[in-house]
Amino acid sequence: MKMYVKFDFNALCKKVLDEKLKEQGLRYRLLNFGEVEFYESFTKEQHNVFKKNLEEYGIEIIESQKIALVQKIKDAIAELVFSDETVSVKASIYIAERLNHSYGYLSNLFSEVTFTSIENFIILQKIEHAKGLIIGNKQSLTEIADKLNYSSVAHLSTQFKNTTGITPSQFHKIVAKRRKAQSLSLNF
């Protein structure tokens, strides 16, 4: 038997962070996603224990301000792309307003740290979301293109193929074949 699960990574990370902070008895408050304000200082040993506990979950403490800002850019992009509502504002405006910096500065910083552009990162996130929506099998390609702010299904298909090597329709057929094969194997 197979079950499909949808993750809310923000909620999951926040819960892990909250639990690990409480385990150490630290006084804190969670700010925006990925930000913690401490009400008291803590020892280097407490810092190292906390860091090790988070690493078990694939969460790391960001030591550099530049890397922290790049992570905020990624988080803002994820919020924009994976939002349940269709957001019609341009990504550049959304990111600049969300982080209170000029888009030019954020774009240059992102490229410097990640060796890719914000635009490429957005495309990758949109395609990952499109794959999840196709697997969910609840929306047509037209609805998916609309939800992800593509001007047309053709535009979505072109970016999907450029990123994955196959079209969304081919991806959908592969998913359908796998489901059929799995259901057949469960019947035996």
Coordinates of C-alpha atoms in Angstrom, one line a residue:
M1 CA 0.0 0.0 0.0
K2 CA 1.2 3.5 -0.8
M3 CA 0.2 6.8 0.7
Y4 CA 0.9 10.3 -0.6
V5 CA 1.7 12.9 2.0
K6 CA 1.9 16.7 1.6
F7 CA 4.6 18.4 3.7
D8 CA 4.4 21.9 5.1
F9 CA 8.2 22.3 5.6
N10 CA 7.8 25.7 7.3
A11 CA 5.5 24.2 10.0
L12 CA 7.6 21.1 10.3
C13 CA 10.9 23.1 10.8
K14 CA 9.2 25.5 13.2
K15 CA 8.0 22.6 15.3
V16 CA 11.4 20.9 15.4
L17 CA 13.1 24.2 16.3
D18 CA 10.6 24.9 19.0
E19 CA 10.9 21.4 20.5
K20 CA 14.7 21.5 20.5
L21 CA 14.9 25.0 22.1
K22 CA 12.5 23.9 24.8
E23 CA 14.6 20.7 25.5
Q24 CA 17.5 23.0 26.3
G25 CA 15.5 25.2 28.5
L26 CA 16.4 28.4 26.5
R27 CA 14.2 31.5 26.6
Y28 CA 13.4 32.6 23.1
R29 CA 10.7 33.6 20.6
L30 CA 10.4 32.4 17.1
L31 CA 10.2 35.3 14.6
N32 CA 9.9 34.9 10.9
F33 CA 10.6 31.5 9.5
G34 CA 14.2 30.5 10.3
E35 CA 14.7 33.4 12.8
V36 CA 15.0 33.0 16.6
E37 CA 15.4 35.8 19.1
F38 CA 17.0 34.7 22.4
Y39 CA 16.2 36.5 25.6
E40 CA 19.4 35.5 27.3
S41 CA 22.9 34.5 26.1
F42 CA 24.0 30.9 26.2
T43 CA 27.2 29.0 26.4
K44 CA 29.3 27.8 23.5
E45 CA 28.6 24.2 24.8
Q46 CA 24.8 24.9 24.6
H47 CA 25.2 26.3 21.1
N48 CA 27.1 23.2 20.0
V49 CA 24.5 20.8 21.5
F50 CA 21.7 22.8 19.9
K51 CA 23.5 22.8 16.5
K52 CA 24.1 19.0 16.7
N53 CA 20.4 18.4 17.6
L54 CA 19.2 20.4 14.6
E55 CA 21.6 18.7 12.2
E56 CA 19.8 15.4 12.9
Y57 CA 16.8 16.9 11.1
G58 CA 18.8 18.5 8.3
I59 CA 18.5 21.9 9.8
E60 CA 21.7 24.0 10.2
I61 CA 22.5 27.2 12.0
I62 CA 23.5 30.0 9.6
E63 CA 26.5 31.9 10.8
S64 CA 26.9 34.4 7.9
Q65 CA 24.6 37.4 7.3
K66 CA 24.9 37.0 3.5
I67 CA 23.9 33.3 3.7
A68 CA 21.0 34.2 6.1
L69 CA 19.7 36.8 3.6
V70 CA 20.0 34.2 0.7
Q71 CA 18.0 31.8 2.8
K72 CA 15.3 34.5 3.4
I73 CA 15.2 35.0 -0.4
K74 CA 14.7 31.2 -0.9
D75 CA 12.0 31.2 1.8
A76 CA 10.2 34.1 0.2
I77 CA 10.3 32.3 -3.2
A78 CA 8.9 29.1 -1.6
E79 CA 6.1 31.1 0.0
L80 CA 5.3 32.7 -3.3
V81 CA 5.5 29.6 -5.4
F82 CA 3.9 27.1 -3.0
S83 CA 1.1 29.5 -1.8
D84 CA -2.4 28.0 -1.9
E85 CA -3.6 31.2 -3.5
T86 CA -2.6 32.5 -6.9
V87 CA -0.3 35.4 -6.4
S88 CA -0.3 37.8 -9.3
V89 CA 2.5 40.2 -8.2
K90 CA 5.8 39.9 -10.0
A91 CA 8.4 37.8 -8.1
S92 CA 11.0 40.6 -8.1
I93 CA 8.5 43.1 -6.5
Y94 CA 7.4 40.5 -3.9
I95 CA 10.9 39.5 -2.9
A96 CA 12.1 43.1 -2.7
E97 CA 9.1 44.2 -0.6
R98 CA 9.2 41.1 1.6
L99 CA 12.9 41.6 2.4
N100 CA 13.0 45.4 2.4
H101 CA 16.0 45.5 0.0
S102 CA 16.3 46.5 -3.7
Y103 CA 15.8 43.6 -6.0
G104 CA 19.1 44.4 -7.8
Y105 CA 21.0 44.0 -4.5
L106 CA 19.2 40.8 -3.6
S107 CA 19.7 39.4 -7.1
N108 CA 23.5 40.1 -7.1
L109 CA 23.9 38.6 -3.6
F110 CA 21.9 35.5 -4.5
S111 CA 24.0 34.9 -7.6
E112 CA 27.2 35.5 -5.7
V113 CA 26.4 33.0 -3.0
T114 CA 24.5 30.3 -5.0
F115 CA 26.1 30.6 -8.4
T116 CA 22.7 30.7 -10.0
S117 CA 20.1 33.4 -10.5
I118 CA 16.9 34.1 -8.6
E119 CA 15.0 33.5 -11.8
N120 CA 16.5 30.0 -12.2
F121 CA 15.7 29.2 -8.6
I122 CA 12.1 30.4 -9.1
I123 CA 11.8 28.2 -12.2
L124 CA 13.1 25.2 -10.3
Q125 CA 10.6 25.8 -7.5
K126 CA 7.7 26.2 -9.9
I127 CA 8.6 23.0 -11.7
E128 CA 8.9 21.1 -8.4
H129 CA 5.5 22.4 -7.5
A130 CA 4.0 21.6 -10.9
K131 CA 5.3 18.0 -10.5
G132 CA 3.6 17.7 -7.1
L133 CA 0.3 19.1 -8.6
I134 CA 0.5 16.6 -11.5
I135 CA 1.2 13.7 -9.1
G136 CA -1.8 14.9 -7.0
N137 CA -3.9 14.5 -10.2
K138 CA -6.5 17.0 -9.1
Q139 CA -5.8 19.9 -11.6
S140 CA -5.5 20.2 -15.3
L141 CA -2.3 21.6 -16.9
T142 CA -4.2 24.8 -17.7
E143 CA -5.1 25.2 -14.0
I144 CA -1.5 24.4 -12.9
A145 CA -0.2 27.0 -15.4
D146 CA -2.6 29.5 -14.1
K147 CA -1.8 28.8 -10.4
L148 CA 2.0 29.1 -11.1
N149 CA 1.5 32.4 -13.1
Y150 CA 2.5 31.1 -16.4
S151 CA 1.2 33.0 -19.4
S152 CA 0.1 29.7 -21.1
V153 CA 0.4 25.9 -20.8
A154 CA 2.9 26.1 -23.6
H155 CA 5.2 28.3 -21.5
L156 CA 4.8 25.9 -18.5
S157 CA 5.5 23.0 -20.9
T158 CA 8.7 24.6 -22.3
Q159 CA 10.1 25.3 -18.9
F160 CA 9.1 21.9 -17.6
K161 CA 10.9 20.2 -20.5
N162 CA 13.9 22.4 -20.3
T163 CA 14.2 21.5 -16.6
T164 CA 13.3 17.9 -16.5
G165 CA 13.9 16.7 -20.1
I166 CA 10.3 15.6 -20.5
T167 CA 7.0 17.4 -21.0
P168 CA 4.3 17.7 -18.3
S169 CA 2.1 15.3 -20.3
Q170 CA 4.9 12.7 -20.5
F171 CA 5.5 13.1 -16.8
H172 CA 1.8 12.6 -16.1
K173 CA 1.8 9.4 -18.2
I174 CA 4.8 8.1 -16.3
V175 CA 3.0 8.8 -13.0
A176 CA -0.2 7.1 -14.3
K177 CA 1.8 4.0 -15.5
R178 CA 3.5 3.7 -12.1
R179 CA 0.2 4.0 -10.3
K180 CA -1.3 1.3 -12.5
A181 CA 1.6 -1.0 -12.1
Q182 CA 1.5 -0.6 -8.3
S183 CA -2.2 -1.2 -8.1
L184 CA -1.8 -4.4 -10.2
S185 CA 1.0 -5.6 -7.9
L186 CA -1.2 -5.0 -4.9
N187 CA -3.9 -7.2 -6.4
F188 CA -1.6 -10.2 -6.6

